[in-house]
PDB file of C-alpha atoms in Angstrom:
ATOM      1  CA  MET A 238     -33.098   1.867  -8.856  1.00 53.00           C
ATOM      2  CA  LEU A 239     -34.003   3.071  -5.456  1.00 54.00           C
ATOM      3  CA  SER A 240     -32.658   1.041  -2.304  1.00 56.00           C
ATOM      4  CA  PHE A 241     -32.711   1.426   1.432  1.00 60.00           C
ATOM      5  CA  ARG A 242     -30.179   0.272   4.176  1.00 61.00           C
ATOM      6  CA  PHE A 243     -30.708   0.337   7.937  1.00 62.00           C
ATOM      7  CA  LEU A 244     -26.676   0.284   9.469  1.00 60.00           C
ATOM      8  CA  VAL A 245     -25.209  -0.938  12.781  1.00 61.00           C
ATOM      9  CA  GLU A 246     -21.826  -0.705  13.210  1.00 62.00           C
ATOM     10  CA  PHE A 247     -20.067  -1.698  16.356  1.00 60.00           C
ATOM     11  CA  PRO A 248     -16.740  -0.017  16.481  1.00 56.00           C
ATOM     12  CA  GLY A 249     -13.734  -1.335  18.530  1.00 50.00           C
ATOM     13  CA  ARG A 250     -12.919   2.495  18.204  1.00 45.00           C
ATOM     14  CA  PRO A 251     -14.889   5.629  17.418  1.00 44.00           C
ATOM     15  CA  GLY A 252     -15.777   5.654  13.858  1.00 50.00           C
ATOM     16  CA  HIS A 253     -14.109   8.556  10.907  1.00 54.00           C
ATOM     17  CA  VAL A 254     -16.048  11.597  12.684  1.00 53.00           C
ATOM     18  CA  ALA A 255     -16.458  10.464  16.198  1.00 56.00           C
ATOM     19  CA  ARG A 256     -13.063   9.220  16.945  1.00 56.00           C
ATOM     20  CA  VAL A 257     -11.342  13.071  16.452  1.00 55.00           C
ATOM     21  CA  ARG A 258     -14.236  14.073  18.832  1.00 55.00           C
ATOM     22  CA  ARG A 259     -12.628  11.948  21.657  1.00 54.00           C
ATOM     23  CA  ARG A 260      -9.250  12.610  20.942  1.00 54.00           C
ATOM     24  CA  ALA A 261     -10.186  16.214  21.615  1.00 54.00           C
ATOM     25  CA  VAL A 262     -10.548  15.486  25.178  1.00 51.00           C
ATOM     26  CA  ALA A 263      -8.312  12.812  25.800  1.00 50.00           C
ATOM     27  CA  GLY A 264      -5.317  14.631  24.116  1.00 48.00           C
ATOM     28  CA  GLY A 265      -3.826  11.798  22.365  1.00 44.00           C
ATOM     29  CA  PRO A 266      -4.765   9.314  19.080  1.00 41.00           C
ATOM     30  CA  ASP A 267      -4.375   6.457  21.417  1.00 41.00           C
ATOM     31  CA  GLY A 268      -5.949   7.201  24.942  1.00 43.00           C
ATOM     32  CA  PRO A 269      -8.567   4.319  25.853  1.00 42.00           C
ATOM     33  CA  GLN A 270     -11.972   4.503  25.342  1.00 43.00           C
ATOM     34  CA  ARG A 271     -15.256   2.903  27.078  1.00 43.00           C
ATOM     35  CA  ARG A 272     -17.293   2.305  23.865  1.00 45.00           C
ATOM     36  CA  ALA A 273     -18.604   3.805  20.565  1.00 45.00           C
ATOM     37  CA  SER A 274     -21.371   2.775  18.221  1.00 49.00           C
ATOM     38  CA  HIS A 275     -23.928   3.878  15.569  1.00 49.00           C
ATOM     39  CA  SER A 276     -26.762   3.094  13.802  1.00 50.00           C
ATOM     40  CA  GLY A 277     -28.653   4.712  11.025  1.00 51.00           C
ATOM     41  CA  GLY A 278     -30.199   4.602   7.639  1.00 50.00           C
ATOM     42  CA  ILE A 279     -28.524   4.977   3.899  1.00 50.00           C
ATOM     43  CA  VAL A 280     -31.026   6.089   1.014  1.00 51.00           C
ATOM     44  CA  ARG A 281     -29.188   4.965  -2.135  1.00 49.00           C
ATOM     45  CA  ALA A 282     -30.298   5.798  -5.985  1.00 49.00           C
ATOM     46  CA  GLY A 283     -28.497   4.589  -8.645  1.00 48.00           C
ATOM     47  CA  ARG A 284     -28.473   1.622 -11.094  1.00 48.00           C
ATOM     48  CA  ARG A 285     -26.879  -2.055 -11.413  1.00 48.00           C
ATOM     49  CA  GLY A 286     -24.825  -2.925 -14.224  1.00 48.00           C
ATOM     50  CA  THR A 287     -21.624  -3.538 -15.802  1.00 50.00           C
ATOM     51  CA  VAL A 288     -20.708   0.660 -15.136  1.00 51.00           C
ATOM     52  CA  GLY A 289     -22.718   2.393 -12.513  1.00 52.00           C
ATOM     53  CA  GLY A 290     -23.113   5.711 -10.372  1.00 54.00           C
ATOM     54  CA  LEU A 291     -24.761   6.075  -7.021  1.00 56.00           C
ATOM     55  CA  LEU A 292     -25.553   8.800  -4.591  1.00 55.00           C
ATOM     56  CA  ARG A 293     -26.147   8.079  -1.046  1.00 54.00           C
ATOM     57  CA  VAL A 294     -27.673  10.429   1.262  1.00 54.00           C
ATOM     58  CA  VAL A 295     -26.690   9.157   5.150  1.00 52.00           C
ATOM     59  CA  GLY A 296     -28.453   9.764   8.558  1.00 50.00           C
ATOM     60  CA  GLY A 297     -28.080   8.494  12.211  1.00 49.00           C
ATOM     61  CA  GLY A 298     -29.559   8.759  15.904  1.00 45.00           C
ATOM     62  CA  HIS A 299     -25.960   9.360  17.033  1.00 45.00           C
ATOM     63  CA  SER A 300     -22.520   9.381  16.257  1.00 47.00           C
ATOM     64  CA  ALA A 301     -21.594   7.365  19.350  1.00 46.00           C
ATOM     65  CA  PRO A 302     -21.946   7.505  22.139  1.00 48.00           C
ATOM     66  CA  VAL A 303     -18.532   7.732  22.230  1.00 51.00           C
ATOM     67  CA  GLY A 304     -17.300   7.098  25.711  1.00 48.00           C
ATOM     68  CA  PHE A 305     -13.795   8.030  27.541  1.00 49.00           C
ATOM     69  CA  SER A 306     -12.286   6.908  30.681  1.00 49.00           C
ATOM     70  CA  THR A 307      -8.817   6.372  32.279  1.00 47.00           C
ATOM     71  CA  ARG A 308      -7.303   6.035  35.618  1.00 49.00           C
ATOM     72  CA  ASP A 309      -4.129   8.243  34.146  1.00 49.00           C
ATOM     73  CA  VAL A 310      -5.905  11.276  34.775  1.00 48.00           C
ATOM     74  CA  GLN A 311      -7.408  11.746  38.071  1.00 49.00           C
ATOM     75  CA  TYR A 312      -8.721  14.710  40.517  1.00 51.00           C
ATOM     76  CA  ASN A 313      -9.279  14.479  44.021  1.00 53.00           C
ATOM     77  CA  GLY A 314     -10.030  10.380  43.289  1.00 57.00           C
ATOM     78  CA  TRP A 315     -12.180  10.721  40.390  1.00 55.00           C
ATOM     79  CA  ASN A 316     -11.003   9.536  37.131  1.00 56.00           C
ATOM     80  CA  ALA A 317     -11.095  11.363  34.005  1.00 56.00           C
ATOM     81  CA  ARG A 318     -14.409  10.224  32.182  1.00 59.00           C
ATOM     82  CA  PHE A 319     -16.834  11.697  29.618  1.00 62.00           C
ATOM     83  CA  ASP A 320     -19.932  10.564  27.389  1.00 65.00           C
ATOM     84  CA  THR A 321     -21.223  12.445  23.989  1.00 67.00           C
ATOM     85  CA  SER A 322     -23.349  11.754  21.468  1.00 70.00           C
ATOM     86  CA  ALA A 323     -24.516  14.009  18.457  1.00 74.00           C
ATOM     87  CA  LEU A 324     -26.710  13.719  15.315  1.00 76.00           C
ATOM     88  CA  TYR A 325     -25.044  13.016  11.771  1.00 77.00           C
ATOM     89  CA  TYR A 326     -25.450  12.879   8.032  1.00 79.00           C
ATOM     90  CA  GLY A 327     -24.012  13.177   4.824  1.00 80.00           C
ATOM     91  CA  VAL A 328     -23.635  12.205   1.477  1.00 82.00           C
ATOM     92  CA  HIS A 329     -21.710   9.897  -0.715  1.00 81.00           C
ATOM     93  CA  GLY A 330     -21.333  10.092  -4.331  1.00 83.00           C
ATOM     94  CA  GLY A 331     -19.138   7.568  -6.463  1.00 85.00           C
ATOM     95  CA  ILE A 332     -18.468   5.687  -9.747  1.00 87.00           C
ATOM     96  CA  GLY A 333     -17.859   2.041 -10.064  1.00 87.00           C
ATOM     97  CA  HIS A 334     -17.377  -1.144 -12.330  1.00 88.00           C
ATOM     98  CA  ILE A 335     -18.600  -4.471 -12.397  1.00 89.00           C
ATOM     99  CA  SER A 336     -17.249  -7.623 -14.226  1.00 92.00           C
ATOM    100  CA  LYS A 337     -17.139 -11.324 -14.231  1.00 93.00           C
ATOM    101  CA  VAL A 338     -13.963 -13.042 -13.027  1.00 94.00           C
ATOM    102  CA  PRO A 339     -12.425 -15.309 -15.450  1.00 94.00           C
ATOM    103  CA  GLY A 340     -12.502 -19.356 -14.395  1.00 92.00           C
ATOM    104  CA  THR A 341     -15.127 -18.598 -11.684  1.00 93.00           C
ATOM    105  CA  ASP A 342     -17.946 -20.074 -14.008  1.00 92.00           C
ATOM    106  CA  ASP A 343     -19.780 -16.775 -13.585  1.00 91.00           C
ATOM    107  CA  LYS A 344     -19.665 -17.171 -10.050  1.00 95.00           C
ATOM    108  CA  GLY A 345     -16.840 -14.254  -9.275  1.00 96.00           C
ATOM    109  CA  THR A 346     -17.580 -10.664  -9.580  1.00 95.00           C
ATOM    110  CA  LEU A 347     -14.686  -7.720  -9.084  1.00 95.00           C
ATOM    111  CA  HIS A 348     -16.451  -4.425  -7.991  1.00 93.00           C
ATOM    112  CA  LEU A 349     -13.750  -1.703  -8.607  1.00 93.00           C
ATOM    113  CA  SER A 350     -15.356   1.606  -7.360  1.00 92.00           C
ATOM    114  CA  ALA A 351     -14.072   5.373  -6.525  1.00 92.00           C
ATOM    115  CA  LYS A 352     -16.274   7.144  -3.792  1.00 91.00           C
ATOM    116  CA  VAL A 353     -16.236  10.824  -2.101  1.00 90.00           C
ATOM    117  CA  LEU A 354     -17.937  10.815   1.628  1.00 87.00           C
ATOM    118  CA  TRP A 355     -18.730  13.836   3.200  1.00 87.00           C
ATOM    119  CA  THR A 356     -20.498  13.571   6.866  1.00 84.00           C
ATOM    120  CA  HIS A 357     -21.270  16.402   9.200  1.00 84.00           C
ATOM    121  CA  LEU A 358     -21.414  15.630  13.009  1.00 83.00           C
ATOM    122  CA  GLU A 359     -23.277  18.223  14.736  1.00 84.00           C
ATOM    123  CA  ASP A 360     -22.085  20.301  17.939  1.00 84.00           C
ATOM    124  CA  ASP A 361     -22.233  18.555  21.663  1.00 82.00           C
ATOM    125  CA  SER A 362     -21.035  19.955  25.317  1.00 82.00           C
ATOM    126  CA  LEU A 363     -20.154  18.164  28.171  1.00 78.00           C
ATOM    127  CA  THR A 364     -18.603  18.613  31.445  1.00 77.00           C
ATOM    128  CA  VAL A 365     -14.900  17.313  32.391  1.00 71.00           C
ATOM    129  CA  TYR A 366     -13.784  18.205  36.020  1.00 69.00           C
ATOM    130  CA  ARG A 367     -16.715  20.884  36.461  1.00 74.00           C
ATOM    131  CA  ASP A 368     -15.149  22.729  33.230  1.00 79.00           C
ATOM    132  CA  ARG A 369     -17.640  23.022  30.334  1.00 83.00           C
ATOM    133  CA  VAL A 370     -15.945  21.892  27.378  1.00 83.00           C
ATOM    134  CA  GLN A 371     -18.094  22.902  23.806  1.00 86.00           C
ATOM    135  CA  PHE A 372     -17.508  20.966  20.604  1.00 85.00           C
ATOM    136  CA  TYR A 373     -18.576  22.842  17.309  1.00 88.00           C
ATOM    137  CA  ASP A 374     -20.120  21.552  14.071  1.00 87.00           C
ATOM    138  CA  ALA A 375     -17.235  18.718  12.777  1.00 85.00           C
ATOM    139  CA  ASP A 376     -16.989  17.775   8.794  1.00 87.00           C
ATOM    140  CA  SER A 377     -15.398  14.927   7.448  1.00 87.00           C
ATOM    141  CA  LEU A 378     -14.443  14.689   3.538  1.00 91.00           C
ATOM    142  CA  ARG A 379     -12.732  11.714   2.238  1.00 92.00           C
ATOM    143  CA  LEU A 380     -11.718  10.167  -1.469  1.00 95.00           C
ATOM    144  CA  ARG A 381     -12.121   6.268  -1.257  1.00 96.00           C
ATOM    145  CA  LEU A 382     -10.568   4.252  -4.054  1.00 97.00           C
ATOM    146  CA  GLY A 383     -10.423   0.085  -3.733  1.00 97.00           C
ATOM    147  CA  GLY A 384     -12.381  -2.988  -5.070  1.00 96.00           C
ATOM    148  CA  ARG A 385     -14.471  -5.633  -3.691  1.00 97.00           C
ATOM    149  CA  PHE A 386     -14.373  -9.669  -4.840  1.00 98.00           C
ATOM    150  CA  ALA A 387     -17.431 -11.479  -4.352  1.00 97.00           C
ATOM    151  CA  TYR A 388     -18.127 -15.035  -4.911  1.00 97.00           C
ATOM    152  CA  ALA A 389     -21.785 -16.968  -4.974  1.00 96.00           C
ATOM    153  CA  VAL A 390     -21.552 -19.951  -3.114  1.00 96.00           C
ATOM    154  CA  THR A 391     -25.293 -20.751  -4.178  1.00 94.00           C
ATOM    155  CA  GLU A 392     -27.641 -17.900  -5.531  1.00 91.00           C
ATOM    156  CA  PHE A 393     -28.149 -17.133  -1.836  1.00 94.00           C
ATOM    157  CA  VAL A 394     -25.032 -16.637  -0.485  1.00 96.00           C
ATOM    158  CA  SER A 395     -22.052 -14.558  -1.450  1.00 97.00           C
ATOM    159  CA  PRO A 396     -18.855 -14.258   0.721  1.00 98.00           C
ATOM    160  CA  TYR A 397     -16.706 -11.020  -0.186  1.00 98.00           C
ATOM    161  CA  VAL A 398     -13.483  -9.742   0.642  1.00 98.00           C
ATOM    162  CA  GLY A 399     -12.075  -5.936  -0.459  1.00 98.00           C
ATOM    163  CA  ALA A 400      -9.413  -3.492   0.233  1.00 98.00           C
ATOM    164  CA  TYR A 401      -9.229   0.315  -0.187  1.00 97.00           C
ATOM    165  CA  TRP A 402      -7.259   3.534   0.060  1.00 97.00           C
ATOM    166  CA  GLU A 403      -8.874   6.137   1.669  1.00 96.00           C
ATOM    167  CA  GLN A 404      -7.388  10.184   1.580  1.00 95.00           C
ATOM    168  CA  GLN A 405      -9.214  12.140   4.760  1.00 91.00           C
ATOM    169  CA  PHE A 406      -9.236  15.331   3.611  1.00 89.00           C
ATOM    170  CA  ASP A 407     -10.798  17.176   6.360  1.00 78.00           C
ATOM    171  CA  GLY A 408     -11.708  15.898  10.050  1.00 78.00           C
ATOM    172  CA  THR A 409     -10.888  19.092  12.453  1.00 82.00           C
ATOM    173  CA  GLN A 410     -12.731  19.013  15.746  1.00 81.00           C
ATOM    174  CA  ARG A 411     -12.688  22.390  17.089  1.00 85.00           C
ATOM    175  CA  MET A 412     -13.499  23.242  20.644  1.00 85.00           C
ATOM    176  CA  ALA A 413     -13.673  25.056  23.664  1.00 89.00           C
ATOM    177  CA  VAL A 414     -13.024  24.527  27.235  1.00 86.00           C
ATOM    178  CA  ASN A 415     -15.033  27.340  29.409  1.00 88.00           C
ATOM    179  CA  GLY A 416     -15.247  29.667  26.551  1.00 87.00           C
ATOM    180  CA  ILE A 417     -11.744  29.501  25.462  1.00 88.00           C
ATOM    181  CA  ARG A 418     -10.476  27.882  22.140  1.00 87.00           C
ATOM    182  CA  THR A 419      -8.340  24.822  22.557  1.00 82.00           C
ATOM    183  CA  SER A 420      -6.024  23.446  19.958  1.00 79.00           C
ATOM    184  CA  SER A 421      -8.107  21.507  17.367  1.00 78.00           C
ATOM    185  CA  PRO A 422      -7.060  17.800  16.242  1.00 76.00           C
ATOM    186  CA  THR A 423      -7.430  16.344  13.085  1.00 78.00           C
ATOM    187  CA  LEU A 424      -8.006  13.010  11.245  1.00 78.00           C
ATOM    188  CA  ARG A 425      -6.430  14.326   7.662  1.00 86.00           C
ATOM    189  CA  GLY A 426      -3.783  11.739   6.070  1.00 90.00           C
ATOM    190  CA  HIS A 427      -3.956   8.344   4.666  1.00 93.00           C
ATOM    191  CA  THR A 428      -5.763   5.019   5.492  1.00 94.00           C
ATOM    192  CA  GLY A 429      -5.744   1.267   4.233  1.00 97.00           C
ATOM    193  CA  ILE A 430      -9.377  -0.329   4.806  1.00 96.00           C
ATOM    194  CA  GLY A 431      -9.656  -4.517   4.504  1.00 97.00           C
ATOM    195  CA  GLU A 432     -12.981  -5.992   4.634  1.00 97.00           C
ATOM    196  CA  ILE A 433     -14.320  -9.540   4.852  1.00 98.00           C
ATOM    197  CA  GLY A 434     -18.020 -10.372   4.787  1.00 97.00           C
ATOM    198  CA  VAL A 435     -20.986 -12.514   3.459  1.00 97.00           C
ATOM    199  CA  THR A 436     -23.964 -11.334   1.714  1.00 96.00           C
ATOM    200  CA  VAL A 437     -27.224 -13.318   2.447  1.00 96.00           C
ATOM    201  CA  THR A 438     -30.551 -13.316   0.418  1.00 93.00           C
ATOM    202  CA  PRO A 439     -33.331 -15.055   2.299  1.00 89.00           C
ATOM    203  CA  SER A 440     -35.570 -15.370  -0.948  1.00 87.00           C
ATOM    204  CA  LYS A 441     -34.869 -14.589  -4.534  1.00 81.00           C
ATOM    205  CA  ASP A 442     -38.880 -13.596  -4.794  1.00 84.00           C
ATOM    206  CA  LEU A 443     -37.827 -10.972  -2.215  1.00 84.00           C
ATOM    207  CA  PRO A 444     -35.743  -7.860  -2.798  1.00 86.00           C
ATOM    208  CA  VAL A 445     -34.287  -7.911   0.636  1.00 90.00           C
ATOM    209  CA  SER A 446     -30.671  -8.975   1.503  1.00 92.00           C
ATOM    210  CA  ILE A 447     -28.326  -8.758   4.450  1.00 93.00           C
ATOM    211  CA  ASP A 448     -25.099  -8.204   4.761  1.00 93.00           C
ATOM    212  CA  LEU A 449     -22.793  -9.255   7.649  1.00 94.00           C
ATOM    213  CA  GLY A 450     -18.999  -7.789   7.259  1.00 94.00           C
ATOM    214  CA  PHE A 451     -15.936  -6.723   9.134  1.00 94.00           C
ATOM    215  CA  GLN A 452     -13.608  -3.636   8.048  1.00 94.00           C
ATOM    216  CA  GLY A 453     -10.065  -3.257   9.576  1.00 94.00           C
ATOM    217  CA  TYR A 454      -8.327   0.041   9.331  1.00 93.00           C
ATOM    218  CA  ALA A 455      -4.318   0.860   9.089  1.00 94.00           C
ATOM    219  CA  GLY A 456      -3.080   4.034   8.715  1.00 92.00           C
ATOM    220  CA  ARG A 457      -4.183   7.468  10.030  1.00 85.00           C
ATOM    221  CA  ARG A 458      -7.123   5.394  11.504  1.00 83.00           C
ATOM    222  CA  ASP A 459      -6.624   2.129  13.079  1.00 85.00           C
ATOM    223  CA  GLY A 460      -8.915  -0.564  14.866  1.00 86.00           C
ATOM    224  CA  GLY A 461     -11.933  -2.288  13.491  1.00 88.00           C
ATOM    225  CA  THR A 462     -15.603  -2.237  12.748  1.00 87.00           C
ATOM    226  CA  ALA A 463     -18.159  -5.173  12.845  1.00 89.00           C
ATOM    227  CA  SER A 464     -21.503  -4.010  10.884  1.00 87.00           C
ATOM    228  CA  VAL A 465     -24.796  -5.586   9.635  1.00 87.00           C
ATOM    229  CA  GLN A 466     -26.989  -4.182   6.917  1.00 86.00           C
ATOM    230  CA  VAL A 467     -30.711  -4.891   6.037  1.00 85.00           C
ATOM    231  CA  ARG A 468     -30.975  -3.810   1.968  1.00 83.00           C
ATOM    232  CA  VAL A 469     -34.538  -3.400   0.603  1.00 81.00           C
ATOM    233  CA  ASP A 470     -34.764  -2.569  -3.250  1.00 74.00           C
ATOM    234  CA  PHE A 471     -37.203  -0.868  -4.912  1.00 69.00           C
TER     235      PHE A 471
END
């Protein structure tokens, strides 16, 4: 089976690849930021069933824009601020197991999965206080284990909840200021992820579904992300 998903996310904080780029200039993990959002498409090849695998090719127009602005750092009355955006793409691979949950009249399903996610963020440059800042290419490599429980309220509406553990193996942002290399922040570490949402199928005669979800993060990454996905199966 082949499916295509168009994804739009509205993070309260920058995403796993973009956030390390903001940290590189902000100088710390918790500095304020103005905005962060991204959109893209996902092509998934795999099969549905009790046990299945998947391979996703991910692409997007821009990782953010990621913005940063603060009054804590000023120069001649000007607040520190920047905006940056860059092309991103990646590949996700994994395996999963779907089972019916006893006592739910076959309406409840449990989907356990293990995924490896790689994302690449292209380089970019910007000017802060008349200093030229160069961001080099960045890669994110993560392992995610967890599961999702979904319950079919009707044949068209299925709310769900999920929980995942994620290990970030690589997520270092190399950069230079006026041609001089600086320290490289990283997102390596553990993160817990919780999710809640609903999947809506407008018609059983159309291979289209809409997913509205919210994901919360705690650990090496923290914050939340609201997402909208439109999926078409072929």
